[in-house]
């Protein structure tokens, strides 16, 4: 509640300086935003410099509050749990088990909470086309537009079947193979991604219902295999057991090792970049 940004507009639509409009029109043939009225303090030439911002209050026109933090914001936490069974067969060890975790009170970016709740808003808030077109603060703060907020209502879950096979060192050979089948689900991506997974929320009052899906880090299948083999050269080994000290030092202690990782891809969002000011569309999430 202690952060605000003022941006001038014309009839509720964002605008820009006359100079920016001229540059866009000259370069692209069409300006994405109209020119603001010069009476609002917008400059018309670079030489005029940048106007000094006018102090704003809650009753100022075209006021938005994009980065508020909820008063009841809570600290996030993660609970982890697992159950593993392990059995040894000679030099071989097999492990199979369940590993999971849940995250609670994860931070969520709400693009606008100053909209009617579609489940509880009265019918009087509906426009002629049936859409909700009146903000809850319209009668109290008519100049207040969007109100973005950080809330701690996000959640996540991770469940996995983890298996591994290990052949401990024997006759110079060590082998390890691990396979994991897992599923990670959440309704909030990390704050650093904010709008990168498709801008906005389908319904800021129903984040869990509409935003729950595969996590960005969801890897359904993952296999990792490693092998290390100590070459049978040197003193006391099967080959060249009677070599001189010089040859023994030269050929002893060599190993061959390799590692292979195979995994399914991470989920991604298909975005389209239609110009919102012309078509009314914004980048969306598929």
Tab-separated table of C-alpha atoms in Angstrom:
chain	number	residue	atom	x	y	z
A	1	UNK	CA	0.000	0.000	0.000
A	2	UNK	CA	3.025	2.343	0.036
A	3	UNK	CA	3.950	2.384	-3.636
A	4	UNK	CA	2.392	4.291	-6.508
A	5	UNK	CA	3.018	5.147	-10.145
A	6	UNK	CA	1.312	7.958	-12.015
A	7	UNK	CA	0.872	7.691	-15.782
A	8	UNK	CA	-1.184	10.166	-17.856
A	9	UNK	CA	-3.874	8.844	-20.173
A	10	UNK	CA	-6.492	10.019	-22.632
A	11	UNK	CA	-9.989	8.634	-22.098
A	12	UNK	CA	-8.571	5.791	-20.049
A	13	UNK	CA	-6.018	4.807	-22.707
A	14	UNK	CA	-2.281	5.098	-22.095
A	15	UNK	CA	-0.478	7.855	-23.983
A	16	UNK	CA	3.053	9.040	-24.646
A	17	UNK	CA	4.950	12.195	-25.531
A	18	UNK	CA	4.340	13.908	-28.847
A	19	UNK	CA	7.961	13.258	-29.778
A	20	UNK	CA	7.601	9.511	-29.187
A	21	UNK	CA	4.461	9.456	-31.332
A	22	UNK	CA	6.278	11.240	-34.159
A	23	UNK	CA	9.244	8.851	-34.013
A	24	UNK	CA	7.015	5.761	-34.078
A	25	UNK	CA	4.908	7.108	-36.927
A	26	UNK	CA	7.999	7.977	-38.976
A	27	UNK	CA	9.711	4.629	-38.415
A	28	UNK	CA	6.797	2.168	-38.412
A	29	UNK	CA	4.044	4.153	-40.046
A	30	UNK	CA	1.772	3.770	-37.015
A	31	UNK	CA	2.052	4.855	-33.406
A	32	UNK	CA	1.110	2.275	-30.782
A	33	UNK	CA	-0.027	4.938	-28.318
A	34	UNK	CA	-1.589	8.375	-28.904
A	35	UNK	CA	0.158	11.591	-28.030
A	36	UNK	CA	-0.552	12.961	-24.550
A	37	UNK	CA	-1.837	16.474	-24.087
A	38	UNK	CA	0.988	18.925	-23.572
A	39	UNK	CA	-0.947	20.390	-20.647
A	40	UNK	CA	-0.087	17.238	-18.695
A	41	UNK	CA	3.560	18.230	-18.746
A	42	UNK	CA	4.707	16.054	-21.646
A	43	UNK	CA	7.620	17.463	-23.613
A	44	UNK	CA	7.474	17.795	-27.403
A	45	UNK	CA	11.231	17.947	-28.102
A	46	UNK	CA	14.329	16.364	-26.605
A	47	UNK	CA	15.815	19.768	-25.895
A	48	UNK	CA	13.012	20.531	-23.454
A	49	UNK	CA	14.232	17.818	-21.110
A	50	UNK	CA	12.122	15.661	-18.817
A	51	UNK	CA	9.381	17.427	-16.826
A	52	UNK	CA	9.478	17.305	-13.046
A	53	UNK	CA	6.864	14.792	-11.791
A	54	UNK	CA	3.876	16.300	-10.055
A	55	UNK	CA	3.272	14.903	-6.531
A	56	UNK	CA	0.346	12.513	-6.560
A	57	UNK	CA	-2.327	11.596	-4.051
A	58	UNK	CA	-4.911	8.816	-3.926
A	59	UNK	CA	-7.474	11.075	-5.593
A	60	UNK	CA	-5.170	11.926	-8.532
A	61	UNK	CA	-6.403	10.880	-11.975
A	62	UNK	CA	-5.005	7.797	-13.682
A	63	UNK	CA	-3.324	6.496	-10.528
A	64	UNK	CA	-2.068	2.909	-10.385
A	65	UNK	CA	-0.449	0.913	-7.601
A	66	UNK	CA	1.535	-1.869	-9.300
A	67	UNK	CA	3.828	-3.304	-6.609
A	68	UNK	CA	1.984	-3.451	-3.314
A	69	UNK	CA	2.725	-6.073	-0.675
A	70	UNK	CA	-0.195	-7.674	1.149
A	71	UNK	CA	-0.428	-6.652	4.798
A	72	UNK	CA	-0.772	-10.312	5.837
A	73	UNK	CA	2.205	-11.474	3.722
A	74	UNK	CA	3.661	-14.626	5.275
A	75	UNK	CA	7.026	-16.365	5.057
A	76	UNK	CA	7.193	-19.287	2.627
A	77	UNK	CA	8.183	-22.760	3.796
A	78	UNK	CA	8.751	-26.228	2.328
A	79	UNK	CA	8.022	-29.612	3.911
A	80	UNK	CA	10.088	-32.570	2.649
A	81	UNK	CA	9.512	-36.282	3.217
A	82	UNK	CA	10.767	-39.584	1.861
A	83	UNK	CA	10.648	-43.359	2.340
A	84	UNK	CA	13.480	-45.423	0.839
A	85	UNK	CA	14.169	-49.168	0.810
A	86	UNK	CA	17.656	-50.475	0.142
A	87	UNK	CA	19.007	-54.003	-0.431
A	88	UNK	CA	22.545	-55.239	-0.999
A	89	UNK	CA	23.372	-58.223	-3.233
A	90	UNK	CA	27.071	-58.892	-2.948
A	91	UNK	CA	28.805	-55.809	-4.376
A	92	UNK	CA	25.524	-54.480	-5.761
A	93	UNK	CA	23.104	-52.152	-3.951
A	94	UNK	CA	19.536	-51.480	-5.152
A	95	UNK	CA	17.483	-48.554	-3.787
A	96	UNK	CA	13.838	-47.716	-4.475
A	97	UNK	CA	11.654	-45.179	-2.746
A	98	UNK	CA	9.327	-42.201	-2.689
A	99	UNK	CA	10.561	-38.628	-2.286
A	100	UNK	CA	8.232	-35.648	-2.063
A	101	UNK	CA	7.871	-32.067	-0.906
A	102	UNK	CA	5.202	-29.384	-0.619
A	103	UNK	CA	5.631	-25.608	-0.598
A	104	UNK	CA	3.239	-23.288	1.172
A	105	UNK	CA	2.687	-19.506	1.253
A	106	UNK	CA	4.735	-19.018	-1.905
A	107	UNK	CA	4.836	-15.438	-3.261
A	108	UNK	CA	2.399	-14.728	-6.085
A	109	UNK	CA	2.266	-11.672	-8.339
A	110	UNK	CA	-1.332	-10.505	-8.797
A	111	UNK	CA	-1.510	-8.116	-11.747
A	112	UNK	CA	-4.709	-6.382	-10.604
A	113	UNK	CA	-6.876	-6.877	-7.518
A	114	UNK	CA	-8.980	-3.775	-8.182
A	115	UNK	CA	-11.510	-5.715	-10.235
A	116	UNK	CA	-14.922	-7.111	-9.309
A	117	UNK	CA	-14.950	-10.663	-8.030
A	118	UNK	CA	-16.902	-12.579	-10.708
A	119	UNK	CA	-18.320	-14.932	-8.054
A	120	UNK	CA	-19.554	-12.365	-5.543
A	121	UNK	CA	-19.970	-9.077	-7.430
A	122	UNK	CA	-23.626	-7.943	-7.620
A	123	UNK	CA	-25.434	-7.824	-10.939
A	124	UNK	CA	-25.510	-4.023	-10.690
A	125	UNK	CA	-21.804	-4.011	-11.594
A	126	UNK	CA	-22.481	-5.608	-14.963
A	127	UNK	CA	-22.388	-3.503	-18.098
A	128	UNK	CA	-24.823	-3.740	-21.037
A	129	UNK	CA	-22.846	-6.653	-22.500
A	130	UNK	CA	-22.935	-8.586	-19.217
A	131	UNK	CA	-19.290	-7.961	-18.376
A	132	UNK	CA	-18.118	-6.538	-15.060
A	133	UNK	CA	-16.947	-3.041	-15.900
A	134	UNK	CA	-16.866	-1.249	-12.548
A	135	UNK	CA	-13.959	-1.465	-10.112
A	136	UNK	CA	-14.717	-1.874	-6.396
A	137	UNK	CA	-13.001	1.455	-5.669
A	138	UNK	CA	-14.831	3.393	-8.396
A	139	UNK	CA	-17.082	5.361	-6.015
A	140	UNK	CA	-14.324	6.024	-3.446
A	141	UNK	CA	-11.251	6.543	-5.657
A	142	UNK	CA	-12.524	7.109	-9.211
A	143	UNK	CA	-9.012	7.841	-10.507
A	144	UNK	CA	-7.519	4.609	-9.212
A	145	UNK	CA	-6.793	2.075	-11.922
A	146	UNK	CA	-4.919	-1.190	-11.581
A	147	UNK	CA	-3.701	-2.361	-8.176
A	148	UNK	CA	-0.993	-5.011	-8.409
A	149	UNK	CA	-0.088	-6.930	-5.311
A	150	UNK	CA	2.369	-9.494	-3.949
A	151	UNK	CA	0.554	-12.141	-1.944
A	152	UNK	CA	1.739	-15.281	-0.173
A	153	UNK	CA	-1.011	-17.618	-1.376
A	154	UNK	CA	0.982	-19.816	-3.749
A	155	UNK	CA	1.550	-23.538	-3.281
A	156	UNK	CA	3.590	-26.308	-4.877
A	157	UNK	CA	3.964	-30.082	-4.697
A	158	UNK	CA	6.609	-32.541	-5.856
A	159	UNK	CA	6.188	-36.326	-5.901
A	160	UNK	CA	8.700	-38.792	-7.281
A	161	UNK	CA	9.608	-42.444	-7.596
A	162	UNK	CA	13.383	-42.701	-7.299
A	163	UNK	CA	15.379	-45.829	-8.081
A	164	UNK	CA	19.106	-46.481	-8.190
A	165	UNK	CA	21.557	-49.316	-8.837
A	166	UNK	CA	25.128	-49.171	-7.572
A	167	UNK	CA	27.910	-51.649	-8.170
A	168	UNK	CA	30.517	-50.796	-5.598
A	169	UNK	CA	34.188	-50.992	-6.458
A	170	UNK	CA	35.049	-54.572	-7.449
A	171	UNK	CA	37.803	-55.733	-9.769
A	172	UNK	CA	38.387	-52.135	-10.788
A	173	UNK	CA	34.792	-51.495	-11.883
A	174	UNK	CA	32.260	-49.082	-10.339
A	175	UNK	CA	28.786	-48.571	-11.848
A	176	UNK	CA	25.923	-46.281	-10.836
A	177	UNK	CA	22.519	-45.872	-12.514
A	178	UNK	CA	19.664	-43.671	-11.296
A	179	UNK	CA	16.153	-43.204	-12.669
A	180	UNK	CA	13.523	-40.785	-11.366
A	181	UNK	CA	9.881	-40.483	-12.380
A	182	UNK	CA	8.433	-37.298	-10.912
A	183	UNK	CA	5.791	-34.622	-11.248
A	184	UNK	CA	6.102	-31.057	-9.983
A	185	UNK	CA	2.983	-28.854	-9.835
A	186	UNK	CA	2.493	-25.277	-8.655
A	187	UNK	CA	0.295	-22.244	-9.118
A	188	UNK	CA	3.036	-19.639	-8.837
A	189	UNK	CA	6.291	-19.282	-10.736
A	190	UNK	CA	9.324	-17.552	-9.239
A	191	UNK	CA	9.132	-13.797	-8.797
A	192	UNK	CA	12.021	-13.244	-11.208
A	193	UNK	CA	9.831	-14.605	-14.034
A	194	UNK	CA	6.801	-12.436	-13.207
A	195	UNK	CA	5.218	-11.800	-16.615
A	196	UNK	CA	7.351	-14.190	-18.648
A	197	UNK	CA	4.904	-17.103	-18.505
A	198	UNK	CA	2.020	-15.156	-19.982
A	199	UNK	CA	0.935	-11.846	-18.505
A	200	UNK	CA	-1.737	-11.577	-15.872
A	201	UNK	CA	-4.032	-13.875	-13.965
A	202	UNK	CA	-7.199	-15.438	-15.336
A	203	UNK	CA	-8.958	-14.654	-12.055
A	204	UNK	CA	-7.045	-12.945	-9.219
A	205	UNK	CA	-9.595	-14.325	-6.749
A	206	UNK	CA	-9.135	-17.947	-7.824
A	207	UNK	CA	-5.386	-18.430	-8.298
A	208	UNK	CA	-5.452	-22.093	-7.222
A	209	UNK	CA	-8.299	-23.006	-9.570
A	210	UNK	CA	-6.969	-21.353	-12.732
A	211	UNK	CA	-3.193	-21.080	-12.366
A	212	UNK	CA	-2.317	-24.593	-11.144
A	213	UNK	CA	-0.215	-26.517	-13.653
A	214	UNK	CA	3.138	-28.137	-14.367
A	215	UNK	CA	6.064	-26.345	-12.747
A	216	UNK	CA	8.740	-24.702	-14.858
A	217	UNK	CA	11.224	-27.206	-13.390
A	218	UNK	CA	9.021	-30.269	-13.960
A	219	UNK	CA	11.158	-33.109	-15.376
A	220	UNK	CA	8.917	-36.141	-15.725
A	221	UNK	CA	11.685	-38.658	-16.550
A	222	UNK	CA	15.388	-38.442	-15.737
A	223	UNK	CA	18.128	-41.073	-16.026
A	224	UNK	CA	21.768	-40.665	-15.019
A	225	UNK	CA	24.350	-43.427	-15.469
A	226	UNK	CA	28.033	-43.410	-14.558
A	227	UNK	CA	30.810	-45.963	-14.914
A	228	UNK	CA	34.427	-45.945	-13.766
A	229	UNK	CA	36.953	-48.631	-14.695
A	230	UNK	CA	40.474	-48.799	-13.355
A	231	UNK	CA	42.780	-50.073	-16.111
A	232	UNK	CA	44.556	-53.333	-15.231
A	233	UNK	CA	48.050	-51.966	-15.763
A	234	UNK	CA	50.849	-51.670	-13.278
A	235	UNK	CA	52.570	-53.595	-10.545
A	236	UNK	CA	50.460	-56.432	-9.173
A	237	UNK	CA	47.829	-56.043	-11.919
A	238	UNK	CA	46.807	-58.639	-14.479
A	239	UNK	CA	48.804	-56.961	-17.233
A	240	UNK	CA	52.426	-55.882	-16.992
A	241	UNK	CA	52.736	-57.258	-13.479
A	242	UNK	CA	56.538	-57.477	-13.701
A	243	UNK	CA	57.162	-54.065	-15.207
A	244	UNK	CA	60.055	-51.904	-14.034
A	245	UNK	CA	59.445	-49.151	-11.496
A	246	UNK	CA	59.584	-46.492	-14.206
A	247	UNK	CA	57.073	-48.270	-16.428
A	248	UNK	CA	54.911	-49.092	-13.420
A	249	UNK	CA	54.688	-45.453	-12.409
A	250	UNK	CA	53.970	-44.466	-15.993
A	251	UNK	CA	51.040	-46.836	-16.584
A	252	UNK	CA	49.586	-47.340	-13.083
A	253	UNK	CA	46.550	-45.572	-11.672
A	254	UNK	CA	44.763	-44.773	-14.943
A	255	UNK	CA	40.974	-44.914	-15.080
A	256	UNK	CA	38.310	-44.623	-17.749
A	257	UNK	CA	35.016	-43.034	-16.731
A	258	UNK	CA	31.861	-41.800	-18.383
A	259	UNK	CA	28.525	-40.245	-17.502
A	260	UNK	CA	25.241	-40.192	-19.412
A	261	UNK	CA	22.213	-38.027	-18.632
A	262	UNK	CA	18.858	-38.489	-20.381
A	263	UNK	CA	15.783	-36.510	-19.409
A	264	UNK	CA	12.516	-35.229	-20.814
A	265	UNK	CA	12.192	-31.535	-21.599
A	266	UNK	CA	10.866	-28.810	-19.339
A	267	UNK	CA	7.402	-27.300	-19.865
A	268	UNK	CA	7.312	-24.003	-21.732
A	269	UNK	CA	4.712	-21.446	-22.672
A	270	UNK	CA	3.805	-20.568	-26.236
A	271	UNK	CA	3.554	-16.793	-26.460
A	272	UNK	CA	2.161	-14.531	-29.130
A	273	UNK	CA	3.101	-10.874	-29.301
A	274	UNK	CA	0.128	-9.200	-30.926
A	275	UNK	CA	0.151	-5.411	-30.371
A	276	UNK	CA	-2.233	-4.944	-27.479
A	277	UNK	CA	-3.069	-1.300	-28.124
A	278	UNK	CA	-4.411	-2.163	-31.598
A	279	UNK	CA	-6.139	-5.519	-31.126
A	280	UNK	CA	-6.750	-5.497	-27.390
A	281	UNK	CA	-4.740	-8.717	-27.048
A	282	UNK	CA	-1.688	-9.282	-24.866
A	283	UNK	CA	0.878	-12.047	-24.659
A	284	UNK	CA	-0.961	-15.158	-23.546
A	285	UNK	CA	-0.151	-18.518	-22.000
A	286	UNK	CA	-1.021	-21.750	-23.794
